[in-house]
PDB file of C-alpha atoms in Angstrom:
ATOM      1  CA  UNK A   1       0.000   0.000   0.000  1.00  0.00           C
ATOM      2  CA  UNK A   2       2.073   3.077  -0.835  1.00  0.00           C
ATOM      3  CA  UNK A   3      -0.462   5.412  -2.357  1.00  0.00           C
ATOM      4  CA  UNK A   4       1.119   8.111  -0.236  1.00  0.00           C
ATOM      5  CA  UNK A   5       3.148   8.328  -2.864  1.00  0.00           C
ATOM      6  CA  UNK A   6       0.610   9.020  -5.722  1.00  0.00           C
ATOM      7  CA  UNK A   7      -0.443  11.980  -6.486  1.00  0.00           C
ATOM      8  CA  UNK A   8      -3.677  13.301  -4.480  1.00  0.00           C
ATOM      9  CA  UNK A   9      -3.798  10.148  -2.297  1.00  0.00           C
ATOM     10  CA  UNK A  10      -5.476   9.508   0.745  1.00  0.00           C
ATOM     11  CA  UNK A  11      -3.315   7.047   3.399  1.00  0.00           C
ATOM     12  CA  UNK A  12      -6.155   4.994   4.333  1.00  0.00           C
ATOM     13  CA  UNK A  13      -5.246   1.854   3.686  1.00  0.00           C
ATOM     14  CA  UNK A  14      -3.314  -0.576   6.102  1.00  0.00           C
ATOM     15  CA  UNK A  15      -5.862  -1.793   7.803  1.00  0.00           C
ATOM     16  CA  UNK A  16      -7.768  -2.404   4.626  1.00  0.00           C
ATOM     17  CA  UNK A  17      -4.833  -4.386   3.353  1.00  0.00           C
ATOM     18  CA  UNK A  18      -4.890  -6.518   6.498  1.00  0.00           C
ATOM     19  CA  UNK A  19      -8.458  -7.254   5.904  1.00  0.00           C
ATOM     20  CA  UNK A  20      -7.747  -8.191   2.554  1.00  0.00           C
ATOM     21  CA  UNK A  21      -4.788 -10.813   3.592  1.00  0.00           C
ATOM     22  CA  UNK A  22      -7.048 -12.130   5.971  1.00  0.00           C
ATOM     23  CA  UNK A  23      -9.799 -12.817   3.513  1.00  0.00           C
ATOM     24  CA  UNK A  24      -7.442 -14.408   1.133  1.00  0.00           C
ATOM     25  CA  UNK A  25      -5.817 -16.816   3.874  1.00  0.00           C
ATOM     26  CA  UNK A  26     -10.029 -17.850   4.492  1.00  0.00           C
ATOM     27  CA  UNK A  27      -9.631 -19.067   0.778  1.00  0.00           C
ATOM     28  CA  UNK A  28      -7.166 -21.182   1.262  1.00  0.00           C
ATOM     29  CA  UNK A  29      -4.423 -19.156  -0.047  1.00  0.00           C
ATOM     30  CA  UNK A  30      -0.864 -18.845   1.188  1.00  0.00           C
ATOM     31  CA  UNK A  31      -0.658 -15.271   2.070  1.00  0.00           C
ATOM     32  CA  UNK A  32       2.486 -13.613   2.678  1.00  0.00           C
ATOM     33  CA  UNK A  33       2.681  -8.875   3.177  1.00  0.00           C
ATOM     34  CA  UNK A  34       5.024  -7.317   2.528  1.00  0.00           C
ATOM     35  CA  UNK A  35       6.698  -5.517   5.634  1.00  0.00           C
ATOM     36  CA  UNK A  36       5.569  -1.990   6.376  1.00  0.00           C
ATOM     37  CA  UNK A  37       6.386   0.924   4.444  1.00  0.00           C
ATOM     38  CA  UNK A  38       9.980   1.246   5.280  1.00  0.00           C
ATOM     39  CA  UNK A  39      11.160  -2.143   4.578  1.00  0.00           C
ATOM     40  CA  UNK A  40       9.175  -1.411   0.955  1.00  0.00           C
ATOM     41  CA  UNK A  41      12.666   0.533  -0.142  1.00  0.00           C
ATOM     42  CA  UNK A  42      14.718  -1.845   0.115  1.00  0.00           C
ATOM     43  CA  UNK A  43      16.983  -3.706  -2.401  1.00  0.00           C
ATOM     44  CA  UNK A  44      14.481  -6.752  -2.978  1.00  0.00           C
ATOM     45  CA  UNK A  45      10.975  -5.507  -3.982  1.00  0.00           C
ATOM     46  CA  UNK A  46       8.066  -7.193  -2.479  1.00  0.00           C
ATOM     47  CA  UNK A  47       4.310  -6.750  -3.487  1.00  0.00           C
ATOM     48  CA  UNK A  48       1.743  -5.826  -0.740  1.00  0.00           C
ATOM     49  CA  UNK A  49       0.336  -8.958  -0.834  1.00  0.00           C
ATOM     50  CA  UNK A  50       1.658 -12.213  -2.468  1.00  0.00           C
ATOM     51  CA  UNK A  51      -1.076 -14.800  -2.840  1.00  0.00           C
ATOM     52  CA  UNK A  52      -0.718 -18.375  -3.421  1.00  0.00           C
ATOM     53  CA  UNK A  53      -3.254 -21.329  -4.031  1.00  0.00           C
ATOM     54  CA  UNK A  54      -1.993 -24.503  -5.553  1.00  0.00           C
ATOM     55  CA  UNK A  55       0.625 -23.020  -7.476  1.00  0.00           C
ATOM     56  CA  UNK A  56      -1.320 -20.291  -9.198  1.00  0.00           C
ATOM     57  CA  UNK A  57       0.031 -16.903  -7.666  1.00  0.00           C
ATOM     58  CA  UNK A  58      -1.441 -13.207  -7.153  1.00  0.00           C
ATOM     59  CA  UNK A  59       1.192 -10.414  -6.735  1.00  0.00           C
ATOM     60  CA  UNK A  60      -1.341  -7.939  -5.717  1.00  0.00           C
ATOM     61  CA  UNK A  61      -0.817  -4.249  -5.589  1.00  0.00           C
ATOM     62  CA  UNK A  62      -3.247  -2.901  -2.873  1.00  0.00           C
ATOM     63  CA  UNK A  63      -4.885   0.470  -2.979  1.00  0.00           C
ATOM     64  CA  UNK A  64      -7.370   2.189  -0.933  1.00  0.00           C
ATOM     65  CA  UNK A  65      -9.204   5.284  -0.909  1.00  0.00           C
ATOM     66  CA  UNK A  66     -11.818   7.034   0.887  1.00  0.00           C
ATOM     67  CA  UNK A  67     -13.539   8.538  -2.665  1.00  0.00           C
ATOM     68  CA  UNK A  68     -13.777   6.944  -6.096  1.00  0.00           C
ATOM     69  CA  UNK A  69     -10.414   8.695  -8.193  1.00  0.00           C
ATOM     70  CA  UNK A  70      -8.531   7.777 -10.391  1.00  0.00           C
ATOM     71  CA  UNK A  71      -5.477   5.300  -9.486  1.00  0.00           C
ATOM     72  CA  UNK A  72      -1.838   6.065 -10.524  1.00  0.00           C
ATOM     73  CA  UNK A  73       1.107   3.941  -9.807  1.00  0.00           C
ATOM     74  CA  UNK A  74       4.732   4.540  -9.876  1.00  0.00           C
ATOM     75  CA  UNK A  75       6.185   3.379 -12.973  1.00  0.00           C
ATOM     76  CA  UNK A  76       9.289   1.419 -10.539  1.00  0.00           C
ATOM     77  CA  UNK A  77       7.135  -0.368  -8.906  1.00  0.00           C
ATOM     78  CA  UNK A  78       4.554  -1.247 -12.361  1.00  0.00           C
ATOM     79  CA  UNK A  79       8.025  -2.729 -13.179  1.00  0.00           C
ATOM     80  CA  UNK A  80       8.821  -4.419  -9.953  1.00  0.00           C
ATOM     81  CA  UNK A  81       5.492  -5.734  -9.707  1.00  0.00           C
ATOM     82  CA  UNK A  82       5.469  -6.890 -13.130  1.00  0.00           C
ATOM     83  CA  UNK A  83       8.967  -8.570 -12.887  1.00  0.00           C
ATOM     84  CA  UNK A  84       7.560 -10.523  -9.523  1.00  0.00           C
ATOM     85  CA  UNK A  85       4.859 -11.949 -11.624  1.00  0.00           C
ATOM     86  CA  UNK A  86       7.288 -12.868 -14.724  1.00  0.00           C
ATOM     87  CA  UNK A  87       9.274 -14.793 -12.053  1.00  0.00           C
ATOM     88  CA  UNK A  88       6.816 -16.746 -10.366  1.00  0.00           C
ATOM     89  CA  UNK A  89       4.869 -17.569 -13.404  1.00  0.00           C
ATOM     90  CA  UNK A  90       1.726 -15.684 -11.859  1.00  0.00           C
ATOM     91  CA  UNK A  91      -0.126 -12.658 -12.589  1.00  0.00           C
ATOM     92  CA  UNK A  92       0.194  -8.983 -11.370  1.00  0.00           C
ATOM     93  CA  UNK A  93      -2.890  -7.435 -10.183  1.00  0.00           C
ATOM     94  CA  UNK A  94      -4.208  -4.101  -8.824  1.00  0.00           C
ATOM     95  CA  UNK A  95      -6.823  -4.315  -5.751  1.00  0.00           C
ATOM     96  CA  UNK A  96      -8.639  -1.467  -5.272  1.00  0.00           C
ATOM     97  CA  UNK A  97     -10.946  -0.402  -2.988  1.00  0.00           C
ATOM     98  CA  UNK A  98     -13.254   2.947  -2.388  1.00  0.00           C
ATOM     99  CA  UNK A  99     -13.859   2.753   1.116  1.00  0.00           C
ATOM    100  CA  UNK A 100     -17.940   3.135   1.754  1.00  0.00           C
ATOM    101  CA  UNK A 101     -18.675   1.096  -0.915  1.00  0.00           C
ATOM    102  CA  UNK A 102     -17.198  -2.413   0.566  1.00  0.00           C
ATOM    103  CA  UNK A 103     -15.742  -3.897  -2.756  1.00  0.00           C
ATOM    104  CA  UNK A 104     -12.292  -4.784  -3.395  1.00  0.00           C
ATOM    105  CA  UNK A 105     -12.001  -4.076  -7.226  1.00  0.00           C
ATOM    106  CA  UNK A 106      -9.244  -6.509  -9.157  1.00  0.00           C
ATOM    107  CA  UNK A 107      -7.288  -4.719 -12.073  1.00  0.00           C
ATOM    108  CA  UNK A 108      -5.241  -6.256 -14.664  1.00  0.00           C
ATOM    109  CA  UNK A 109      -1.851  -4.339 -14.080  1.00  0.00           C
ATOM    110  CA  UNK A 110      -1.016  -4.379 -17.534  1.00  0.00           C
ATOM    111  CA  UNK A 111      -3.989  -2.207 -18.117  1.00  0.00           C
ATOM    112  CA  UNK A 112      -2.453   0.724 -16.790  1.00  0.00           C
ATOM    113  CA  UNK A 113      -1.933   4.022 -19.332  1.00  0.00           C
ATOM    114  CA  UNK A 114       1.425   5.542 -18.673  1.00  0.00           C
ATOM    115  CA  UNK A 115       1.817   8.852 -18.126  1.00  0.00           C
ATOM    116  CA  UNK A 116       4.175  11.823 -19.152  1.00  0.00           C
ATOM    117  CA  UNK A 117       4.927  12.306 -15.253  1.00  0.00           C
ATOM    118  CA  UNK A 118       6.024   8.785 -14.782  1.00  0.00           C
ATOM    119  CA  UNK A 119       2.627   6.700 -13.226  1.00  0.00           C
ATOM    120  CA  UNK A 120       0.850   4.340 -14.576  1.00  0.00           C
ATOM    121  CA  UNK A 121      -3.056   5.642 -14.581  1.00  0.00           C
ATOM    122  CA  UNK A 122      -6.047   3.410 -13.944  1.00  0.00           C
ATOM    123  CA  UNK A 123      -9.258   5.625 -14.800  1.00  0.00           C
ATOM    124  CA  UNK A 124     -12.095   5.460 -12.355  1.00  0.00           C
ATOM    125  CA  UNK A 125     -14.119   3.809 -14.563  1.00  0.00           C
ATOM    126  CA  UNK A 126     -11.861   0.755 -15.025  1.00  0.00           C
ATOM    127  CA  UNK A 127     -11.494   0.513 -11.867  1.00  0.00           C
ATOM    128  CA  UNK A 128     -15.817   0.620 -11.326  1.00  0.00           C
ATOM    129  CA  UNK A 129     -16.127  -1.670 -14.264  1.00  0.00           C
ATOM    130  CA  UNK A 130     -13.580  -4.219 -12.985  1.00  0.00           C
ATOM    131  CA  UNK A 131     -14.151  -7.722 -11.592  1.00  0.00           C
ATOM    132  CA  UNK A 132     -14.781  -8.007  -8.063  1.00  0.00           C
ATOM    133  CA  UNK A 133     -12.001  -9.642  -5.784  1.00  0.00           C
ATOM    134  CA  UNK A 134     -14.834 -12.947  -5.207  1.00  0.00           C
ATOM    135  CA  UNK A 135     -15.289 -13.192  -9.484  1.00  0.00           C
ATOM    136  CA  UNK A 136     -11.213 -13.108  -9.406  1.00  0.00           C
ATOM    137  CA  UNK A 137     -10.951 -15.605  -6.521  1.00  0.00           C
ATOM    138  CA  UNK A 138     -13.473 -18.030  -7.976  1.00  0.00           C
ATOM    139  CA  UNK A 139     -11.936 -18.004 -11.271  1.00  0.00           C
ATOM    140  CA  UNK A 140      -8.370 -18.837  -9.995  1.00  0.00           C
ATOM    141  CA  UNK A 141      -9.696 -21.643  -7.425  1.00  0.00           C
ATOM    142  CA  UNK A 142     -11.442 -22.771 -10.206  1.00  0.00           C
ATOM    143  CA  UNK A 143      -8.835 -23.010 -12.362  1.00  0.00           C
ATOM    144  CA  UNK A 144      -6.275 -25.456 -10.931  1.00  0.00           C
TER     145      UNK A 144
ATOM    146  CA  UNK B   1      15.326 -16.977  11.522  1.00  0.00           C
ATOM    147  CA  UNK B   2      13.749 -17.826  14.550  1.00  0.00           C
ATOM    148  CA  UNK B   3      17.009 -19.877  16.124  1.00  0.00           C
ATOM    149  CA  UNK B   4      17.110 -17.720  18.955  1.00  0.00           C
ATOM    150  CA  UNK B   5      13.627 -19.259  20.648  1.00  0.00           C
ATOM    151  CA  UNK B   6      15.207 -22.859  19.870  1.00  0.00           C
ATOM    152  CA  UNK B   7      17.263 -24.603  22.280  1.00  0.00           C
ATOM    153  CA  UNK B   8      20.937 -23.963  22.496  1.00  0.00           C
ATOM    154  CA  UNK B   9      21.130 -21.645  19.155  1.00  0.00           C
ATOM    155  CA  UNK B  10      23.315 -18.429  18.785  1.00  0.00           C
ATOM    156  CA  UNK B  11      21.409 -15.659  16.692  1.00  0.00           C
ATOM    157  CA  UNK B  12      24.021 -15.355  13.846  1.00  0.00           C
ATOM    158  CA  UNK B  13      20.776 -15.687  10.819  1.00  0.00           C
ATOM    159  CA  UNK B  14      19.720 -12.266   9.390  1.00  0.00           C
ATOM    160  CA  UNK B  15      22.979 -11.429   7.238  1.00  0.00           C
ATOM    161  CA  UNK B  16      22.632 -14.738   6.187  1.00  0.00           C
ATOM    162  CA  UNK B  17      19.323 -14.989   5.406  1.00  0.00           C
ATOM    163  CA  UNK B  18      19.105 -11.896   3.146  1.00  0.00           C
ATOM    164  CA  UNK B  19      22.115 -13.471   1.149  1.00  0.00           C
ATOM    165  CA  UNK B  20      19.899 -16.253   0.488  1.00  0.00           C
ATOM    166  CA  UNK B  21      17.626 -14.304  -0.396  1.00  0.00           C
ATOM    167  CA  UNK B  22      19.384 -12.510  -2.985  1.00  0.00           C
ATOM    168  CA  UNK B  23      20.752 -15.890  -4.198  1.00  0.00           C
ATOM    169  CA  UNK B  24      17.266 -17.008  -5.219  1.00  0.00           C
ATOM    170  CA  UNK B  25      16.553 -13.524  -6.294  1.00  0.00           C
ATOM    171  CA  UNK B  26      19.688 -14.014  -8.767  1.00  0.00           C
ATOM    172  CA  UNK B  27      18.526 -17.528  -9.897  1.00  0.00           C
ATOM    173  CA  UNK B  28      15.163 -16.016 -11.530  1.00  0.00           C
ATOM    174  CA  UNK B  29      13.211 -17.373  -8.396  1.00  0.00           C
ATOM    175  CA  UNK B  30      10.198 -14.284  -6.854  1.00  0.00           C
ATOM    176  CA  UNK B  31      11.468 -13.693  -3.402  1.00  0.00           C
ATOM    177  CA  UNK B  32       9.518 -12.831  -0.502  1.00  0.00           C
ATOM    178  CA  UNK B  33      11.277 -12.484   3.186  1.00  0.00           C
ATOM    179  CA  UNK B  34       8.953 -12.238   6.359  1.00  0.00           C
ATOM    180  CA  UNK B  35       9.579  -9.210   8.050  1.00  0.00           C
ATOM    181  CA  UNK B  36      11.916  -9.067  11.011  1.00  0.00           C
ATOM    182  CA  UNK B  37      10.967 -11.489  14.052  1.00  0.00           C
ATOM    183  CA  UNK B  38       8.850  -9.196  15.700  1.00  0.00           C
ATOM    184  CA  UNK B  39       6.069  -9.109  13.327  1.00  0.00           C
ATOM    185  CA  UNK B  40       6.435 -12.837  12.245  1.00  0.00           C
ATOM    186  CA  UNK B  41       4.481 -13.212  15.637  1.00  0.00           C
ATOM    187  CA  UNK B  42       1.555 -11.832  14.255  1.00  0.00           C
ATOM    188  CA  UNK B  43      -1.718 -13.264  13.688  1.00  0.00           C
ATOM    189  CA  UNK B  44      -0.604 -14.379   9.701  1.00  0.00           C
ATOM    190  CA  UNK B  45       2.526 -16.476   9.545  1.00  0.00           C
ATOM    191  CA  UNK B  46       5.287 -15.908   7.016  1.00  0.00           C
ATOM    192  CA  UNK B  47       7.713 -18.318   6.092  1.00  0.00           C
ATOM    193  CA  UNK B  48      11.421 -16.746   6.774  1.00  0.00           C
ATOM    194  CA  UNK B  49      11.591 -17.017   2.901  1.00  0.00           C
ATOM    195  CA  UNK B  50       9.358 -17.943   0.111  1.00  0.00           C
ATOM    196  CA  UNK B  51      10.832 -18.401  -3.047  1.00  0.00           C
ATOM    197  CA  UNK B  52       8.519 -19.098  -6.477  1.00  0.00           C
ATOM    198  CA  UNK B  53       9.591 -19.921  -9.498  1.00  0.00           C
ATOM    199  CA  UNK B  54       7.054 -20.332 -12.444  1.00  0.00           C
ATOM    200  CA  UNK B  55       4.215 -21.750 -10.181  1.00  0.00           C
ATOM    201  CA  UNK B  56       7.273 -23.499  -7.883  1.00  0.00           C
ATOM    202  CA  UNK B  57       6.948 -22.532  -4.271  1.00  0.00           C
ATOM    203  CA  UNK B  58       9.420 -23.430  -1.731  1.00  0.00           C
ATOM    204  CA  UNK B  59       8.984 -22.354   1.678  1.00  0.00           C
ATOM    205  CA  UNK B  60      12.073 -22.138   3.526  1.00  0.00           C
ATOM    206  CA  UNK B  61      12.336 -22.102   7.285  1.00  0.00           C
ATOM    207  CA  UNK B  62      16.117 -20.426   7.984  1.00  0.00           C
ATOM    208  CA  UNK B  63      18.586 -21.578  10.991  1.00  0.00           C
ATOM    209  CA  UNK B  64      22.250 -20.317  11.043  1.00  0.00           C
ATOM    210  CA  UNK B  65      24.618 -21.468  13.470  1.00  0.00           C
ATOM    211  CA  UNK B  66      28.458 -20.698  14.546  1.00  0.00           C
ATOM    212  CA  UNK B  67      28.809 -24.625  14.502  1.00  0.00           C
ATOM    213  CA  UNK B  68      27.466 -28.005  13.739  1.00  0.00           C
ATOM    214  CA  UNK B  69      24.759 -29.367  15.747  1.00  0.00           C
ATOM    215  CA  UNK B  70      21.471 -30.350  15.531  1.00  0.00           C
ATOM    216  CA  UNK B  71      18.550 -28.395  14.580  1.00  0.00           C
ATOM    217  CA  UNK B  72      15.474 -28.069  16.639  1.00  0.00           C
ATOM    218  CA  UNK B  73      12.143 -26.043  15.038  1.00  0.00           C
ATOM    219  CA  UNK B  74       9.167 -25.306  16.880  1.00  0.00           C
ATOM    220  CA  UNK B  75       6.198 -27.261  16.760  1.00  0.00           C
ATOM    221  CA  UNK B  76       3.754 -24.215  16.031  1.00  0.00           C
ATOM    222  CA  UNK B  77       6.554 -23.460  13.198  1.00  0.00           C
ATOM    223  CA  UNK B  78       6.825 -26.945  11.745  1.00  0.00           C
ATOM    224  CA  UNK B  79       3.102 -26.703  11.679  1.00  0.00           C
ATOM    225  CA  UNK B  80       2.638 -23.220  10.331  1.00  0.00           C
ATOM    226  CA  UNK B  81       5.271 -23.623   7.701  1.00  0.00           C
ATOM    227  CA  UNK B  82       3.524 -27.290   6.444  1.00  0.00           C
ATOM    228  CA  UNK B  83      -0.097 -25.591   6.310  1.00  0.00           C
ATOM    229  CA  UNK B  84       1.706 -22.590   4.307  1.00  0.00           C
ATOM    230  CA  UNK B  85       3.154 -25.244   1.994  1.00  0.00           C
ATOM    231  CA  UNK B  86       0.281 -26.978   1.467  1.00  0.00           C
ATOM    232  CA  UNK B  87      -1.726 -24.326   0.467  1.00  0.00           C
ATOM    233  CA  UNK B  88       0.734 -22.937  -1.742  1.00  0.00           C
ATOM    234  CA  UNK B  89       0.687 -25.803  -3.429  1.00  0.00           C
ATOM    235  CA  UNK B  90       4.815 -26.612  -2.716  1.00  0.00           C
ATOM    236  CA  UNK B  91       7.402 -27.843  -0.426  1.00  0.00           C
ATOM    237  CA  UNK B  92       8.463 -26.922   2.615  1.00  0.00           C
ATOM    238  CA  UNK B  93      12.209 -27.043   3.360  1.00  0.00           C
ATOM    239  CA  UNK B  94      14.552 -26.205   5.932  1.00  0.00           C
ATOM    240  CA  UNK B  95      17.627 -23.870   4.812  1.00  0.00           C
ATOM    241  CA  UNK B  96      20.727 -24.468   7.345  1.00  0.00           C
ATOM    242  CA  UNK B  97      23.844 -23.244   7.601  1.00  0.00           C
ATOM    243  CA  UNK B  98      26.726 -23.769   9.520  1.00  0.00           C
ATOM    244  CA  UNK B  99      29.098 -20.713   9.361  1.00  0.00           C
ATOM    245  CA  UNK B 100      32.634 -21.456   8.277  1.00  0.00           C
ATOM    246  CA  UNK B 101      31.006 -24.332   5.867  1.00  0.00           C
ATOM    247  CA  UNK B 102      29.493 -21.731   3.439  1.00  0.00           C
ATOM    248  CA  UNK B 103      26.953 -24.013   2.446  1.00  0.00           C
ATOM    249  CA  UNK B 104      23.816 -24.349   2.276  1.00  0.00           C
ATOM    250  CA  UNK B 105      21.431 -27.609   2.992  1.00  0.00           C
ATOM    251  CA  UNK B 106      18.186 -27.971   2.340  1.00  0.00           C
ATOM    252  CA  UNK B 107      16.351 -30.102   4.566  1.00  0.00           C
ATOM    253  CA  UNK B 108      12.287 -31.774   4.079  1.00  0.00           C
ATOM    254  CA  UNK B 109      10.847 -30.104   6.501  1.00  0.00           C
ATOM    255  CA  UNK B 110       9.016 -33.710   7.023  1.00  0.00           C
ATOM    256  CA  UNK B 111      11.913 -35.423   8.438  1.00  0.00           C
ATOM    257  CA  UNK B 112      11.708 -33.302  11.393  1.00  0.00           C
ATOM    258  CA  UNK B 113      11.988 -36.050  14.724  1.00  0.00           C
ATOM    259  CA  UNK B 114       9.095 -35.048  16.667  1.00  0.00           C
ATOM    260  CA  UNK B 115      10.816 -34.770  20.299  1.00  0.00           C
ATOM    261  CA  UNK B 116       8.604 -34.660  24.135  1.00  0.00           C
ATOM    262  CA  UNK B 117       8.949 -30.851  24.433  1.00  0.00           C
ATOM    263  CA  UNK B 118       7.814 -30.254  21.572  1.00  0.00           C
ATOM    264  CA  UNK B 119      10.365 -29.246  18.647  1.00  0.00           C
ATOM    265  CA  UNK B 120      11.269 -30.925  15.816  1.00  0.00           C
ATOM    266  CA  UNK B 121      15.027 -32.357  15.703  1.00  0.00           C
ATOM    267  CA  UNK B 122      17.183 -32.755  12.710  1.00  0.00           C
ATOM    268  CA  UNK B 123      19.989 -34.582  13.441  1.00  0.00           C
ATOM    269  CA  UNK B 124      23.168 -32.954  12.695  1.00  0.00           C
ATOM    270  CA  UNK B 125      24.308 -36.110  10.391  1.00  0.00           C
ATOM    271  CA  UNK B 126      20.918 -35.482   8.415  1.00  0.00           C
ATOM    272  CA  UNK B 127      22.034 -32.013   7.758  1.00  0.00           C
ATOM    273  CA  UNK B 128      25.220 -32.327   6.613  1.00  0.00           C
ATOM    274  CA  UNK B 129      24.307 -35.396   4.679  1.00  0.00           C
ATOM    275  CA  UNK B 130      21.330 -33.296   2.928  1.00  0.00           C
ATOM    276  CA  UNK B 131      21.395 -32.055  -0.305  1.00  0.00           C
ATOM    277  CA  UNK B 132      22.731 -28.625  -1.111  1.00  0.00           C
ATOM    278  CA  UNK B 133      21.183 -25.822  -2.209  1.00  0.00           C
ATOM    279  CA  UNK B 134      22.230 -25.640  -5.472  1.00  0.00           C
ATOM    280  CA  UNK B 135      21.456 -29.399  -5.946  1.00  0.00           C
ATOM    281  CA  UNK B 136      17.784 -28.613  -5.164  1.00  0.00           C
ATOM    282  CA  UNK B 137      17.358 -24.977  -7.369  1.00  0.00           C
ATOM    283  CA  UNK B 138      18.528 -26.897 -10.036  1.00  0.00           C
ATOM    284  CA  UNK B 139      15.810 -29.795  -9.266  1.00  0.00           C
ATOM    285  CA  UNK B 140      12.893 -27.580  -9.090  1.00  0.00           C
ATOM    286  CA  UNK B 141      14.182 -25.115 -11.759  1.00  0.00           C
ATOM    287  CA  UNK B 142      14.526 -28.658 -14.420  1.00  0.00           C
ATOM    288  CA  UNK B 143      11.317 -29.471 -13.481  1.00  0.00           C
ATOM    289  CA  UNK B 144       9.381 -26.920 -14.827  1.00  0.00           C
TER     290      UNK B 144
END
């Protein structure tokens, strides 16, 4: 969760991300978080949350905010995020969540528009018109 | 690295344990590290290091020591670490090293000796007798 970081961003989100870890783990994922924010600089990248069930695995990047906007993130960690994925032969998603409405949203990170300023930019409406975190789970469990 | 609650272990792990890290990094594995030991006492459990590679999980549990001897993980570990496995889909493995050796062997977690106060034991002659780590990146990395 680093959407301090984004422009216009609203640090709501930790405990959000906890919830969401939890909720995974109820799945029957292996669910591992990254360490707090600090640790999130370090050499090795880690997503927010790493998700595994039966060999299919979910690097998720977790954002949260308290009004429906716009999401940007930072073109390093598109890339780190992206390179995670590559690695363990998973896939590289964006979880989303407007706070009040109670829906974790599940974007496709390779759906992202880059910008001049160097962000990758998921509209609003993407983001609204996106699968649902259950439609994502059940197709993944369903999968294997 | 959690030798310091075992029996009888010097804390020499976390240098060590990021160089492993960055060894699997190097080998084209996704790398996740728990965060430091406080928070690995948290509600989730985090293997010291997961490693994927293309749908491969290995979930390593990490003991350094100063010196041969025999290796003693916790029951609520050994448990933890199995469940994590299992859900994942992989293998769960012990990582040891014995500073001055400057290798690495990989253990099955499953060969653990369930002793009365409850830790699993791994005989010092079924460490050193275990395969290396390079031996077993190159097994899972072949078999994909």
């Amino acid at each position: 969760m680093t959407g301090s970081r984004a422009p216009h961003t609203t640090r709501v989100g930790f405990a959000h991300e906890r919830e969401l870890a939890v909720r995974l783990y109820r799945e029957g994922f292996a669910v591992v978080r990254a360490p707090a924010s600090g640790a999130r600089t370090r050499r090795l990248y880690y997503p927010d949350v790493t998700a595994i069930y039966r060999g299919r695995v979910i690097a998720f990047e977790v954002k949260v905010f308290s009004k429906p906007r716009d999401v940007y993130v930072e073109e390093y960690r598109y890339r780190r995020l992206a390179d995670f994925a590559s690695r363990a032969g998973g896939v590289a998603l964006l979880a989303v969540k407007y706070v009040g409405t109670g829906v974790w949203r599940v974007v496709p990170l390779e759906l992202g528009e880059r910008t001049p300023s160097g962000y990758y930019r998921y509209p609003r409406r993407l983001v609204e018109g996106s699968k649902t975190l259950e439609e994502v789970l059940a197709e993944v469990k369903g999968s294997t």
